[in-house]
Structures are given as structure tokens and as C-alpha cells.
C-alpha positions as protocol buffer text, in pm:
chain_id: "A"
residue {
  index: 1
  type: MET
  ca { x: -241 y: -825 z: 1269 }
}
residue {
  index: 2
  type: ASP
  ca { x: -110 y: -876 z: 917 }
}
residue {
  index: 3
  type: ILE
  ca { x: 197 y: -695 z: 784 }
}
residue {
  index: 4
  type: VAL
  ca { x: 227 y: -639 z: 411 }
}
residue {
  index: 5
  type: HIS
  ca { x: 540 y: -510 z: 237 }
}
residue {
  index: 6
  type: ALA
  ca { x: 491 y: -342 z: -102 }
}
residue {
  index: 7
  type: SER
  ca { x: 684 y: -104 z: -324 }
}
residue {
  index: 8
  type: LEU
  ca { x: 598 y: 160 z: -578 }
}
residue {
  index: 9
  type: ARG
  ca { x: 855 y: 203 z: -855 }
}
residue {
  index: 10
  type: ARG
  ca { x: 968 y: 557 z: -924 }
}
residue {
  index: 11
  type: ARG
  ca { x: 875 y: 696 z: -1267 }
}
residue {
  index: 12
  type: PRO
  ca { x: 1170 y: 708 z: -1509 }
}
residue {
  index: 13
  type: GLY
  ca { x: 1368 y: 1026 z: -1456 }
}
residue {
  index: 14
  type: GLY
  ca { x: 1192 y: 1092 z: -1125 }
}
residue {
  index: 15
  type: THR
  ca { x: 1383 y: 1218 z: -828 }
}
residue {
  index: 16
  type: ALA
  ca { x: 1322 y: 1186 z: -458 }
}
residue {
  index: 17
  type: GLU
  ca { x: 1151 y: 1468 z: -273 }
}
residue {
  index: 18
  type: ALA
  ca { x: 1251 y: 1563 z: 79 }
}
residue {
  index: 19
  type: ASN
  ca { x: 916 y: 1470 z: 236 }
}
residue {
  index: 20
  type: GLU
  ca { x: 800 y: 1189 z: 8 }
}
residue {
  index: 21
  type: ALA
  ca { x: 775 y: 929 z: 286 }
}
residue {
  index: 22
  type: ALA
  ca { x: 537 y: 1152 z: 480 }
}
residue {
  index: 23
  type: GLN
  ca { x: 339 y: 1229 z: 162 }
}
residue {
  index: 24
  type: ALA
  ca { x: 300 y: 858 z: 89 }
}
residue {
  index: 25
  type: VAL
  ca { x: 182 y: 775 z: 442 }
}
residue {
  index: 26
  type: ASP
  ca { x: -56 y: 1073 z: 439 }
}
residue {
  index: 27
  type: ALA
  ca { x: -201 y: 957 z: 105 }
}
residue {
  index: 28
  type: LEU
  ca { x: -256 y: 606 z: 241 }
}
residue {
  index: 29
  type: TRP
  ca { x: -440 y: 739 z: 546 }
}
residue {
  index: 30
  type: ALA
  ca { x: -641 y: 985 z: 338 }
}
residue {
  index: 31
  type: HIS
  ca { x: -770 y: 709 z: 111 }
}
residue {
  index: 32
  type: ALA
  ca { x: -804 y: 424 z: 362 }
}
residue {
  index: 33
  type: GLU
  ca { x: -1150 y: 276 z: 402 }
}
residue {
  index: 34
  type: PRO
  ca { x: -1274 y: 85 z: 708 }
}
residue {
  index: 35
  type: GLY
  ca { x: -1262 y: -245 z: 517 }
}
residue {
  index: 36
  type: ASP
  ca { x: -889 y: -200 z: 454 }
}
residue {
  index: 37
  type: GLY
  ca { x: -819 y: -246 z: 825 }
}
residue {
  index: 38
  type: LEU
  ca { x: -523 y: -6 z: 817 }
}
residue {
  index: 39
  type: GLN
  ca { x: -368 y: 33 z: 1161 }
}
residue {
  index: 40
  type: HIS
  ca { x: -23 y: 174 z: 1083 }
}
residue {
  index: 41
  type: ALA
  ca { x: 174 y: 265 z: 771 }
}
residue {
  index: 42
  type: TYR
  ca { x: 545 y: 324 z: 719 }
}
residue {
  index: 43
  type: ALA
  ca { x: 728 y: 442 z: 406 }
}
residue {
  index: 44
  type: GLU
  ca { x: 1100 y: 435 z: 323 }
}
residue {
  index: 45
  type: PRO
  ca { x: 1221 y: 598 z: -2 }
}
residue {
  index: 46
  type: ALA
  ca { x: 1497 y: 438 z: -207 }
}
residue {
  index: 47
  type: ASP
  ca { x: 1665 y: 550 z: -529 }
}
residue {
  index: 48
  type: ASP
  ca { x: 1424 y: 368 z: -762 }
}
residue {
  index: 49
  type: ARG
  ca { x: 1118 y: 310 z: -543 }
}
residue {
  index: 50
  type: ILE
  ca { x: 939 y: 374 z: -218 }
}
residue {
  index: 51
  type: ASP
  ca { x: 891 y: 78 z: 14 }
}
residue {
  index: 52
  type: LEU
  ca { x: 570 y: 59 z: 214 }
}
residue {
  index: 53
  type: LEU
  ca { x: 488 y: -144 z: 524 }
}
residue {
  index: 54
  type: LEU
  ca { x: 118 y: -167 z: 598 }
}
residue {
  index: 55
  type: TYR
  ca { x: -7 y: -307 z: 927 }
}
residue {
  index: 56
  type: LEU
  ca { x: -361 y: -432 z: 876 }
}
residue {
  index: 57
  type: LEU
  ca { x: -615 y: -587 z: 1108 }
}
residue {
  index: 58
  type: GLY
  ca { x: -604 y: -965 z: 1075 }
}
residue {
  index: 59
  type: ARG
  ca { x: -895 y: -1176 z: 972 }
}
residue {
  index: 60
  type: ASP
  ca { x: -1154 y: -1256 z: 1231 }
}
residue {
  index: 61
  type: PRO
  ca { x: -1303 y: -1608 z: 1220 }
}
residue {
  index: 62
  type: SER
  ca { x: -1645 y: -1446 z: 1174 }
}
residue {
  index: 63
  type: ASP
  ca { x: -1535 y: -1260 z: 856 }
}
residue {
  index: 64
  type: ARG
  ca { x: -1719 y: -1332 z: 536 }
}
residue {
  index: 65
  type: PRO
  ca { x: -1533 y: -1592 z: 327 }
}
residue {
  index: 66
  type: ASP
  ca { x: -1526 y: -1352 z: 31 }
}
residue {
  index: 67
  type: ARG
  ca { x: -1341 y: -1080 z: 228 }
}
residue {
  index: 68
  type: PRO
  ca { x: -1013 y: -1003 z: 50 }
}
residue {
  index: 69
  type: ASP
  ca { x: -694 y: -1126 z: 213 }
}
residue {
  index: 70
  type: ALA
  ca { x: -437 y: -880 z: 352 }
}
residue {
  index: 71
  type: VAL
  ca { x: -233 y: -863 z: 31 }
}
residue {
  index: 72
  type: ARG
  ca { x: -538 y: -778 z: -179 }
}
residue {
  index: 73
  type: ARG
  ca { x: -663 y: -523 z: 75 }
}
residue {
  index: 74
  type: ALA
  ca { x: -317 y: -359 z: 75 }
}
residue {
  index: 75
  type: TYR
  ca { x: -309 y: -357 z: -306 }
}
residue {
  index: 76
  type: GLY
  ca { x: -655 y: -197 z: -318 }
}
residue {
  index: 77
  type: LEU
  ca { x: -551 y: 75 z: -74 }
}
residue {
  index: 78
  type: ILE
  ca { x: -223 y: 147 z: -253 }
}
residue {
  index: 79
  type: ALA
  ca { x: -389 y: 152 z: -597 }
}
residue {
  index: 80
  type: ARG
  ca { x: -668 y: 381 z: -473 }
}
residue {
  index: 81
  type: SER
  ca { x: -412 y: 612 z: -311 }
}
residue {
  index: 82
  type: HIS
  ca { x: -197 y: 617 z: -626 }
}
residue {
  index: 83
  type: ARG
  ca { x: -496 y: 711 z: -844 }
}
residue {
  index: 84
  type: SER
  ca { x: -614 y: 985 z: -610 }
}
residue {
  index: 85
  type: SER
  ca { x: -292 y: 1138 z: -478 }
}
residue {
  index: 86
  type: PRO
  ca { x: -117 y: 1382 z: -714 }
}
residue {
  index: 87
  type: ALA
  ca { x: 215 y: 1325 z: -534 }
}
residue {
  index: 88
  type: LEU
  ca { x: 200 y: 944 z: -569 }
}
residue {
  index: 89
  type: HIS
  ca { x: 62 y: 957 z: -924 }
}
residue {
  index: 90
  type: ARG
  ca { x: 325 y: 1207 z: -1037 }
}
residue {
  index: 91
  type: GLY
  ca { x: 621 y: 1033 z: -871 }
}
residue {
  index: 92
  type: TYR
  ca { x: 551 y: 661 z: -907 }
}
residue {
  index: 93
  type: LEU
  ca { x: 430 y: 404 z: -1156 }
}
residue {
  index: 94
  type: PRO
  ca { x: 96 y: 236 z: -1077 }
}
residue {
  index: 95
  type: PRO
  ca { x: 118 y: -68 z: -850 }
}
residue {
  index: 96
  type: ARG
  ca { x: 107 y: -412 z: -1006 }
}
residue {
  index: 97
  type: PRO
  ca { x: -170 y: -645 z: -892 }
}
residue {
  index: 98
  type: PRO
  ca { x: -64 y: -925 z: -658 }
}
residue {
  index: 99
  type: GLN
  ca { x: 20 y: -1253 z: -828 }
}
residue {
  index: 100
  type: ALA
  ca { x: 29 y: -1496 z: -538 }
}
residue {
  index: 101
  type: LYS
  ca { x: -212 y: -1575 z: -257 }
}
residue {
  index: 102
  type: ASP
  ca { x: -170 y: -1411 z: 80 }
}
residue {
  index: 103
  type: ARG
  ca { x: 134 y: -1563 z: 251 }
}
residue {
  index: 104
  type: THR
  ca { x: 97 y: -1375 z: 579 }
}
residue {
  index: 105
  type: ALA
  ca { x: 16 y: -1547 z: 903 }
}
residue {
  index: 106
  type: GLY
  ca { x: -297 y: -1419 z: 1062 }
}
């Protein structure tokens, strides 16, 4: 299992909603695809962002070599959820693409 930590920055002037953690997790599950390998998601709001922990299936030795690593799969899921979820789109800036290679142990 791979664990990826990511954050979405709150839009300027945005304020926290009472149930935003649940809304974020629901959006992730609603937009997850089998290739994402999502097993569990956790969200924790902060003043200027929402932190996300995504637990993803690890790579299997038989996986195709072109299968995205955990960080890229997490980014794809978060970006897709942000585009499609009115609550995420309204409350948070779009996620930034990952810059570094996957540093998780798998």
C-alpha cells in the first residue's frame, strides 16, 4: 500500500465549511476510477488548505511499466475530483502537478 499526502489550497477569501472534510472524501470516492487504486481517504481542514491522505494499492510486479506511480495517480484523482465537484472547485484552488518522482515505498 502507498500513502500519499497532498493539500488543496483554499481560494482567497474562502472560509471553512462545517462538513468540508466529508465533502472532500465523498468527492474523491465519487470520482475514483479502478486504476487509481484508492483504498481509503482522509481529509483534515486547516485555515488555508485541506490536507488529504490517500491510501492507494501498491504496485504489483506484474504491472505495466507505464502505469503511473502513486503520486501521479493521487494527483490525477484529486485533479479529476476538483474539476467535477462543485464543493471542491468552489472552495479550493486547482491542485499543482507533482514535481518530483514518487518517493513512497511500495
